[in-house]
PDB file of C-alpha atoms in Angstrom:
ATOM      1  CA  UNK J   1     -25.252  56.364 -19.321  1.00  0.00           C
ATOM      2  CA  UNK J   2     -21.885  54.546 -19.610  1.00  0.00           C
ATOM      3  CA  UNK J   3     -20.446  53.086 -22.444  1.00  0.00           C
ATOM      4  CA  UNK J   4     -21.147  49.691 -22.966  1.00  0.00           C
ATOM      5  CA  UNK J   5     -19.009  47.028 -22.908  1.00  0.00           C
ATOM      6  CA  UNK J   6     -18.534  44.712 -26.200  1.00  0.00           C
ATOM      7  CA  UNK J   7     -17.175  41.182 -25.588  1.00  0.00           C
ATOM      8  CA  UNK J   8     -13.923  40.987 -27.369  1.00  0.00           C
ATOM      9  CA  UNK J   9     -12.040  38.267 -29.038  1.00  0.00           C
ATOM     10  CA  UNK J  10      -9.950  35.885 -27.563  1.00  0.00           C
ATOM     11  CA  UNK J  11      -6.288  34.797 -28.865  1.00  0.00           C
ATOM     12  CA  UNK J  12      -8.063  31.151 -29.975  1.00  0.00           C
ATOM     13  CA  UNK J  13     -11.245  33.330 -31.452  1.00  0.00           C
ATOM     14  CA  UNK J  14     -13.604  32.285 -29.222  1.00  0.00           C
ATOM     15  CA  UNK J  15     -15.986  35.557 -27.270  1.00  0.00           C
ATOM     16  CA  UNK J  16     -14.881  36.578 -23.869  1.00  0.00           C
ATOM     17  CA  UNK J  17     -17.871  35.364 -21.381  1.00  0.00           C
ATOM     18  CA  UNK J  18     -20.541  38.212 -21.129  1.00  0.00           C
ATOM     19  CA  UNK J  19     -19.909  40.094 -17.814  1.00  0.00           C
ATOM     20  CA  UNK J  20     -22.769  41.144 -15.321  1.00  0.00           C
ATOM     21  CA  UNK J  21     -22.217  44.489 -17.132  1.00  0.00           C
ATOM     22  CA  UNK J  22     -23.023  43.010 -20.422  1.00  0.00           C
ATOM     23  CA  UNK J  23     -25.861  41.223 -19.369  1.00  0.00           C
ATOM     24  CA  UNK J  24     -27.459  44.099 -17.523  1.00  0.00           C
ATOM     25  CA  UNK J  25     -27.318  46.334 -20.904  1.00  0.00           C
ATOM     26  CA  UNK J  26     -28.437  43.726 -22.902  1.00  0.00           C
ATOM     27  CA  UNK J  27     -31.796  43.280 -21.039  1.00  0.00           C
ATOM     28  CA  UNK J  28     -31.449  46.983 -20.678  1.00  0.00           C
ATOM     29  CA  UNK J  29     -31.603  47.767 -24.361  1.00  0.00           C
ATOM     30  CA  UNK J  30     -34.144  45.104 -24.799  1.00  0.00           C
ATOM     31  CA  UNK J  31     -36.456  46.857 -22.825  1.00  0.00           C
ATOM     32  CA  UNK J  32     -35.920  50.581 -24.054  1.00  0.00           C
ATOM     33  CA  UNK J  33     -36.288  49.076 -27.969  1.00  0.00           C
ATOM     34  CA  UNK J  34     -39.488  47.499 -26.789  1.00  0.00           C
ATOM     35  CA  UNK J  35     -40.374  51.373 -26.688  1.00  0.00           C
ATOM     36  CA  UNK J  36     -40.538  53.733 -29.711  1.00  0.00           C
ATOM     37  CA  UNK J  37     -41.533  56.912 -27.409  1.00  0.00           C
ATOM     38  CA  UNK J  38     -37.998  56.546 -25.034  1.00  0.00           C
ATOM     39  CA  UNK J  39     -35.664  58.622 -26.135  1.00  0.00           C
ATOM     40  CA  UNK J  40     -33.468  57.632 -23.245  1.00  0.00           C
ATOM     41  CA  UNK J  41     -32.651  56.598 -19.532  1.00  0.00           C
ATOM     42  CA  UNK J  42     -32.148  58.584 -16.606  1.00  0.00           C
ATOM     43  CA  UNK J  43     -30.047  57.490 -14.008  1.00  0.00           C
ATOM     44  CA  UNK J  44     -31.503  57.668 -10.355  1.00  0.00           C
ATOM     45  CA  UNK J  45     -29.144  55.326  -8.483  1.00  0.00           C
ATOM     46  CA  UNK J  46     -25.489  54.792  -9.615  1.00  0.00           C
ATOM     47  CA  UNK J  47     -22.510  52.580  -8.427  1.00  0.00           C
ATOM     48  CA  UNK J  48     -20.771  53.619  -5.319  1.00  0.00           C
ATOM     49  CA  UNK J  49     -17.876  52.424  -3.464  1.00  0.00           C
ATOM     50  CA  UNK J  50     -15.918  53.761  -0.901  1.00  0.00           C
ATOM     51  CA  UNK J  51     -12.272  53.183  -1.370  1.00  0.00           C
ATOM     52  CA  UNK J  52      -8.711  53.836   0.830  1.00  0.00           C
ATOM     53  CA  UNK J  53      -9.108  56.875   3.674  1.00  0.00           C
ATOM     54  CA  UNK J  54      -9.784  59.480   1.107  1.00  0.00           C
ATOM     55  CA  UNK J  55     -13.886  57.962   0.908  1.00  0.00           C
ATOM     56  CA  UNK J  56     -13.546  58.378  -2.800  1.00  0.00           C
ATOM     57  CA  UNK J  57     -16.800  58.096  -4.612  1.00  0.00           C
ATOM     58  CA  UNK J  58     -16.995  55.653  -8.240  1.00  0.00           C
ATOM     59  CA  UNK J  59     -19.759  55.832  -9.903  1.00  0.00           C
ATOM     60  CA  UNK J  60     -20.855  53.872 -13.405  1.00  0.00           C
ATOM     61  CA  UNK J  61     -22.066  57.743 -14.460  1.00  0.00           C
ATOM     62  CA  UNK J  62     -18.442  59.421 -13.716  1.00  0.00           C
ATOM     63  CA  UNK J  63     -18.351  61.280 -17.425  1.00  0.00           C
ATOM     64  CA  UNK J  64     -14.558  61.820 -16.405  1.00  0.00           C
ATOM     65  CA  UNK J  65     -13.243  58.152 -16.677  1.00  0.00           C
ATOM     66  CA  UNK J  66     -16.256  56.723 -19.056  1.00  0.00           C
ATOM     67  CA  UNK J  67     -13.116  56.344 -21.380  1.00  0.00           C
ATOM     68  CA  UNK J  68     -11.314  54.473 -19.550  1.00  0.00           C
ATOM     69  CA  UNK J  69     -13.810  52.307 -17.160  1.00  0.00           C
ATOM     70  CA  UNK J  70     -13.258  48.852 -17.107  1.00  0.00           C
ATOM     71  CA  UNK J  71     -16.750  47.538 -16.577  1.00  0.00           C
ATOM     72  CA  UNK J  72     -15.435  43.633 -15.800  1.00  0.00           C
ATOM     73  CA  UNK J  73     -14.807  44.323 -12.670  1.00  0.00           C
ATOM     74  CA  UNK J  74     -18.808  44.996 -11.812  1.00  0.00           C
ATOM     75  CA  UNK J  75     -20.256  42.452 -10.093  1.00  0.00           C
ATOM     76  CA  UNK J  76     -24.174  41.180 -10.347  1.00  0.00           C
ATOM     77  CA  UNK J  77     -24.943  42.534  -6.944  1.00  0.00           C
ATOM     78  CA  UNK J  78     -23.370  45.636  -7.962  1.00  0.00           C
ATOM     79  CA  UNK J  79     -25.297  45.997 -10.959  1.00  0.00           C
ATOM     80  CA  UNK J  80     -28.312  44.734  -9.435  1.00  0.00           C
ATOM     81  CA  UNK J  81     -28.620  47.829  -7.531  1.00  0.00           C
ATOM     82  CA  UNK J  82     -28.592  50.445 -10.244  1.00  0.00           C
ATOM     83  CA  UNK J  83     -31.629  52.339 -11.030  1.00  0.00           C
ATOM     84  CA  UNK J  84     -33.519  54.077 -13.642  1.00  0.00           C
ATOM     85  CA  UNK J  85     -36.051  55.409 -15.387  1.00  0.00           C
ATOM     86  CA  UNK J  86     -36.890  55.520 -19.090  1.00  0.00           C
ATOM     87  CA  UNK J  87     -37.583  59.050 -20.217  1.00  0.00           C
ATOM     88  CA  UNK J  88     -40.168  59.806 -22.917  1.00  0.00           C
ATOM     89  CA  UNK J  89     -40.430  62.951 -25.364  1.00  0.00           C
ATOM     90  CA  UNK J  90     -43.609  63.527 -23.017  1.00  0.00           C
ATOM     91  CA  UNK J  91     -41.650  63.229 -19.827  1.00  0.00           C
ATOM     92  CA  UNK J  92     -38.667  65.402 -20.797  1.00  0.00           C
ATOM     93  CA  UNK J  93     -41.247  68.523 -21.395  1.00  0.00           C
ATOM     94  CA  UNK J  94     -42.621  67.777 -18.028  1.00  0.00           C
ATOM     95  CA  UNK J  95     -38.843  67.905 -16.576  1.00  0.00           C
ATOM     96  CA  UNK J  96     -38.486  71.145 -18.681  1.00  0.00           C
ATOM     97  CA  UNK J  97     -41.642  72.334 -17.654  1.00  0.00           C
ATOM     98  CA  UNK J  98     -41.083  71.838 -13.739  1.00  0.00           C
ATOM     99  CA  UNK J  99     -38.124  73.261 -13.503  1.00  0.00           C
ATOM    100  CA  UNK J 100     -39.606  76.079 -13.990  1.00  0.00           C
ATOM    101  CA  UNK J 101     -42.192  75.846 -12.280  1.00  0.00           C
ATOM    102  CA  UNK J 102     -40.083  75.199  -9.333  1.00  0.00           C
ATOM    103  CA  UNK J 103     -37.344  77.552  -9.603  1.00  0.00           C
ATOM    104  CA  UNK J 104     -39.604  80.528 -10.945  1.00  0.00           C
ATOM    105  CA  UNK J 105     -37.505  83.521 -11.994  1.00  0.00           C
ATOM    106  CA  UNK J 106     -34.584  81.547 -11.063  1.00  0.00           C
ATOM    107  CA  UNK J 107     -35.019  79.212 -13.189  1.00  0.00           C
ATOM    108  CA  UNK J 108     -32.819  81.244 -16.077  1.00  0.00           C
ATOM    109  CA  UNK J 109     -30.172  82.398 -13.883  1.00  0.00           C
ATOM    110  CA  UNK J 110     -26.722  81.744 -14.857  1.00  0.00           C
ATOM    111  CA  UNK J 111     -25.690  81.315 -10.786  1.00  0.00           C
ATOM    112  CA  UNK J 112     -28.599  79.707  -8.528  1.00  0.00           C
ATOM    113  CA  UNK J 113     -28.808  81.612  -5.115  1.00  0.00           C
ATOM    114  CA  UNK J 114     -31.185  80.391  -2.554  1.00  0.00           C
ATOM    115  CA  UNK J 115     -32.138  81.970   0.455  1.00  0.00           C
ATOM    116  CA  UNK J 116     -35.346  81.157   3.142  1.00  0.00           C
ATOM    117  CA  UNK J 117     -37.749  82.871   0.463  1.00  0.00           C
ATOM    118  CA  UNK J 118     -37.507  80.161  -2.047  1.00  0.00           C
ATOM    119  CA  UNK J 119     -39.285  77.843   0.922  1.00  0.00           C
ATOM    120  CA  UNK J 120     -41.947  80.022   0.422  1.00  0.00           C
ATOM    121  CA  UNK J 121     -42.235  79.509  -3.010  1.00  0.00           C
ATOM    122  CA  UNK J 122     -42.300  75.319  -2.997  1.00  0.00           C
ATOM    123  CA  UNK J 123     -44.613  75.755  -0.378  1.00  0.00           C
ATOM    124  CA  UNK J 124     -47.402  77.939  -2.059  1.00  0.00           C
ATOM    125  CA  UNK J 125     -46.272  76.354  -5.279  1.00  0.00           C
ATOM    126  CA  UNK J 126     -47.177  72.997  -4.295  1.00  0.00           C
ATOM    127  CA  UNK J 127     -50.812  74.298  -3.195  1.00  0.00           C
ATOM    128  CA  UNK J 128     -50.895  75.593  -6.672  1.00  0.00           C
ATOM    129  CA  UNK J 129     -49.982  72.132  -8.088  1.00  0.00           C
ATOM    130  CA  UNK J 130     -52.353  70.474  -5.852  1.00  0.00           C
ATOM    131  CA  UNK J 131     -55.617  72.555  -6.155  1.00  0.00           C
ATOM    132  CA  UNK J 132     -55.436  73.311  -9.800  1.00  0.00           C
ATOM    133  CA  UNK J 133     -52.526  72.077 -12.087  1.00  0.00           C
ATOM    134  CA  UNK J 134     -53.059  68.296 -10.820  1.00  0.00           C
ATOM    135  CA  UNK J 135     -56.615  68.018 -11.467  1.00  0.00           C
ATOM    136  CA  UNK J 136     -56.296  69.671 -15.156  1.00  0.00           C
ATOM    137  CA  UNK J 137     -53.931  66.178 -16.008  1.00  0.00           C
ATOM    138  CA  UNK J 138     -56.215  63.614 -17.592  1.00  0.00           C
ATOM    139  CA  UNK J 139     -54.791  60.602 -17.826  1.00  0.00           C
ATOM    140  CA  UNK J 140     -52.874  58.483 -15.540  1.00  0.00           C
ATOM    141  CA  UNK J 141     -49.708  58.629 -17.780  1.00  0.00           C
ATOM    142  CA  UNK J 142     -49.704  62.789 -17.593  1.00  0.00           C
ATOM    143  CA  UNK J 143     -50.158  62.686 -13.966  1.00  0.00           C
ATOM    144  CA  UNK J 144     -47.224  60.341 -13.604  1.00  0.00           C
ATOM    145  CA  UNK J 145     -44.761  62.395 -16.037  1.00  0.00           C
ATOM    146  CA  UNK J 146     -45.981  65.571 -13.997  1.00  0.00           C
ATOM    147  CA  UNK J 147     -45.776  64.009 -10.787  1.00  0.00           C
ATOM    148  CA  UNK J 148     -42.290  62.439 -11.283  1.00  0.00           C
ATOM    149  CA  UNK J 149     -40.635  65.667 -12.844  1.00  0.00           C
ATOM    150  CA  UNK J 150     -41.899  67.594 -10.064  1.00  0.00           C
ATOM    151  CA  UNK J 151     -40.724  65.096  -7.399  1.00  0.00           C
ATOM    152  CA  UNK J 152     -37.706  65.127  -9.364  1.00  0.00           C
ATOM    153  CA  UNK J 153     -37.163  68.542  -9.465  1.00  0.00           C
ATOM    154  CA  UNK J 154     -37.916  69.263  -5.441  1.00  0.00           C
ATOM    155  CA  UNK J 155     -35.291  66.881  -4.575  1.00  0.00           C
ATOM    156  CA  UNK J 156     -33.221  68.101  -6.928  1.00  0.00           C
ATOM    157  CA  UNK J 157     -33.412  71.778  -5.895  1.00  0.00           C
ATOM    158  CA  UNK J 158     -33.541  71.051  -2.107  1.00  0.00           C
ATOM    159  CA  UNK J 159     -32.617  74.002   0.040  1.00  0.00           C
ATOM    160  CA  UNK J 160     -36.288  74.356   0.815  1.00  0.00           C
ATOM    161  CA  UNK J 161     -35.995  71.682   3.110  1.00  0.00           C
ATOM    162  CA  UNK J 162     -33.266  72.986   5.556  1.00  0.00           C
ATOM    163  CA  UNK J 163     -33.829  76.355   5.439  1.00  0.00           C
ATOM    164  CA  UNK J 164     -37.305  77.485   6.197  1.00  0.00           C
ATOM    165  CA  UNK J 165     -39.466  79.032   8.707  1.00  0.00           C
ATOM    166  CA  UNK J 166     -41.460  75.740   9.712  1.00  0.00           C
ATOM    167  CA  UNK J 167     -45.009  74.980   7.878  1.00  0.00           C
ATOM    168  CA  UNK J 168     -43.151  72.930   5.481  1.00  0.00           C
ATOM    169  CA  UNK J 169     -45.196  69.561   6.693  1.00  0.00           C
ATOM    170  CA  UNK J 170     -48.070  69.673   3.820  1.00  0.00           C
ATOM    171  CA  UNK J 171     -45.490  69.538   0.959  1.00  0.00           C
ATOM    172  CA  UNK J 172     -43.757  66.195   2.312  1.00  0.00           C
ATOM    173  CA  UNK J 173     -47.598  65.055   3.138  1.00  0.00           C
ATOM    174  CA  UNK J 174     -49.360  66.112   0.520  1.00  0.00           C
ATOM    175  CA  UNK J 175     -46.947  65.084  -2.245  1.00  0.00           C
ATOM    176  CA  UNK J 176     -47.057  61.504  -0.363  1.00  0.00           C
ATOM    177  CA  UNK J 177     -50.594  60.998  -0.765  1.00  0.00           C
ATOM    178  CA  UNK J 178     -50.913  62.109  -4.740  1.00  0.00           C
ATOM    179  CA  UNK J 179     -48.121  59.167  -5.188  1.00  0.00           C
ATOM    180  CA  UNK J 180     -49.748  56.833  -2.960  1.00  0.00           C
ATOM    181  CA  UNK J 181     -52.927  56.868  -5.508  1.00  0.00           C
ATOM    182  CA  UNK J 182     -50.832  56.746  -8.362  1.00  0.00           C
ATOM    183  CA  UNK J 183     -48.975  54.446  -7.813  1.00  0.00           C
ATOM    184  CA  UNK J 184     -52.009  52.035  -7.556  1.00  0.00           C
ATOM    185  CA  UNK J 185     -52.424  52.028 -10.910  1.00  0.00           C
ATOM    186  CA  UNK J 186     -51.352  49.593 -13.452  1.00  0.00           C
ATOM    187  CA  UNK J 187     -47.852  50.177 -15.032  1.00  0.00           C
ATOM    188  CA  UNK J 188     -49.399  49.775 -18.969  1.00  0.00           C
ATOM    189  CA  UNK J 189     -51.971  52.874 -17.846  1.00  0.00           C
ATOM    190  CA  UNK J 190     -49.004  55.119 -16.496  1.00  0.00           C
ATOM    191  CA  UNK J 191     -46.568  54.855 -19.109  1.00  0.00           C
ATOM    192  CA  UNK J 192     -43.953  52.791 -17.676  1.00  0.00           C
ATOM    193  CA  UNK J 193     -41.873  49.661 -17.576  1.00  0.00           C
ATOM    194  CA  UNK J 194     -42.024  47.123 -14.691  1.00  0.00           C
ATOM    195  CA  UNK J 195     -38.558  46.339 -15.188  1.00  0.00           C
ATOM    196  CA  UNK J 196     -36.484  49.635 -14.461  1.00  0.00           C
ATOM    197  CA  UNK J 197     -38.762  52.582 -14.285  1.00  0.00           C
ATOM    198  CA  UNK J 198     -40.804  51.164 -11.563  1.00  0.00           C
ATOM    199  CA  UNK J 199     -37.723  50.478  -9.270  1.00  0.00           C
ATOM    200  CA  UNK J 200     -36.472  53.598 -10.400  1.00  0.00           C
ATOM    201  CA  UNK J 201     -39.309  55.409  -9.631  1.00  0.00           C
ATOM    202  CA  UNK J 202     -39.382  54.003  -5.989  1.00  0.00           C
ATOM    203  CA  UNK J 203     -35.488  54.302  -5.211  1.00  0.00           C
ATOM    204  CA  UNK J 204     -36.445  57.958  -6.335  1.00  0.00           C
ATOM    205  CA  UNK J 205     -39.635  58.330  -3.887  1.00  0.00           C
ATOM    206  CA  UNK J 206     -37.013  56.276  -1.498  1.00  0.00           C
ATOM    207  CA  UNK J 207     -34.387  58.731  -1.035  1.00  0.00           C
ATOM    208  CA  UNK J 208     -36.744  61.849  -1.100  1.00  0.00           C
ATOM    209  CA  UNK J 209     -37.905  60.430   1.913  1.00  0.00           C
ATOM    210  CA  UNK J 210     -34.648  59.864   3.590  1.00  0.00           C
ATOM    211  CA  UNK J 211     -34.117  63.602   2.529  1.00  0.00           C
ATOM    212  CA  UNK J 212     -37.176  65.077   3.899  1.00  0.00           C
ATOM    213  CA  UNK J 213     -36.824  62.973   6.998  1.00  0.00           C
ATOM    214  CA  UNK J 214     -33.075  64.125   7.598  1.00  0.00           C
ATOM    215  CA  UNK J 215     -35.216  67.422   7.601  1.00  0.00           C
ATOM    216  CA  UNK J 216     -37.606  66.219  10.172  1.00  0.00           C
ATOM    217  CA  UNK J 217     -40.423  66.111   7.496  1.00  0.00           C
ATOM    218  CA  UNK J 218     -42.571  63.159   6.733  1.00  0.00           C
ATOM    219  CA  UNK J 219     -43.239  61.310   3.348  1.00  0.00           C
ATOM    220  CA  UNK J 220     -45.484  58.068   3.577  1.00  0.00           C
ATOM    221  CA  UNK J 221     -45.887  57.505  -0.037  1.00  0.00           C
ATOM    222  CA  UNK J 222     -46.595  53.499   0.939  1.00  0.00           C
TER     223      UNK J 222
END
């Protein structure tokens, strides 16, 4: 996450007025001290622009400038469209947990290599998740953590979806309709804010779609 931005004094004394930066963080921080179990944020959308003919990408999570960023020149629309989602001590395991689950004996590789094969692998792997890890969850909060880390993870890792052999359509499908239960229930039962993680969580489910339909695969989590 960037650093944030303190208002400074002026030469009569008086605080600079809070920018749409400031005010963003400040509900932001709100929020994640209304918490004890976050242990921080994870950032699914960013700030991009597109600037000159070189299409150069700035984004709010660019570790290389977070020095030097001036954050006044965000504007509310700008900031509007970040999005996140508040991680948990529970929630990082999952993460941890998934990626190896999905990556399998890749998954402590120094140098990632994916061929055809490992579309094999998310797709039997998913059946796996389906028919027996999903139904050993208990609560509505571990099948959310499990759900989103996995989600996470396949859209991180996403090779499967280009290169394959075909019979890639239940993984897409399938994964659709676990979320489209979930995400019926309440926020308070699932372990998550209204205010970011929700919006995070579908900007997440959002562009996995636009992925896997770039890959001529369906996801009608709605």
């Amino acid at each position: 996450m960037p650093p944030k931005a303190s208002a400074t004094a002026s030469a009569g004394g008086s605080k600079a007025a809070k920018t749409p930066y400031d005010e963003y963080f400040e509900a932001f921080d709100k929020i994640q001290k209304r918490n004890p179990k976050i242990i921080g944020p994870m950032m699914i959308r960013g700030i991009t622009k597109t600037r000159g003919e070189d299409s150069e990408l700035e984004g709010l999570d660019d570790d290389d400038e977070e020095e030097e960023e001036d954050t006044s020149k965000y504007t509310a629309e700008e900031m509007a469209a970040l999005r996140y989602v508040f991680i948990t001590k529970e929630r990082e395991c999952h993460l941890d947990m998934m990626r190896d689950f999905v990556l399998g004996e890749k998954a402590n590789s120094a140098i990632l290599m994916f061929t055809t094969s490992f579309s094999y692998e998310i797709r039997d792997g998913f059946y796996e998740y389906r028919n027996m890890s999903w139904k050993q969850l208990k609560t509505p909060a571990e099948k959310f953590d499990s759900l989103f880390a996995y989600t996470y993870l396949l859209k991180m890792y996403d090779t499967w979806m280009h290169d394959n052999e075909g019979d890639m359509e239940e993984v897409g499908e399938g994964l659709a309709a676990l979320w489209k239960g979930l995400l019926k229930t309440s926020d308070e039962k699932l372990g998550i804010d209204p205010e970011y993680s929700r919006p995070g969580v579908i900007a997440l489910l959002d562009d996995f779609k636009s992925d896997l339909e770039r890959a001529d695969l369906e996801f009608n989590y709605k």
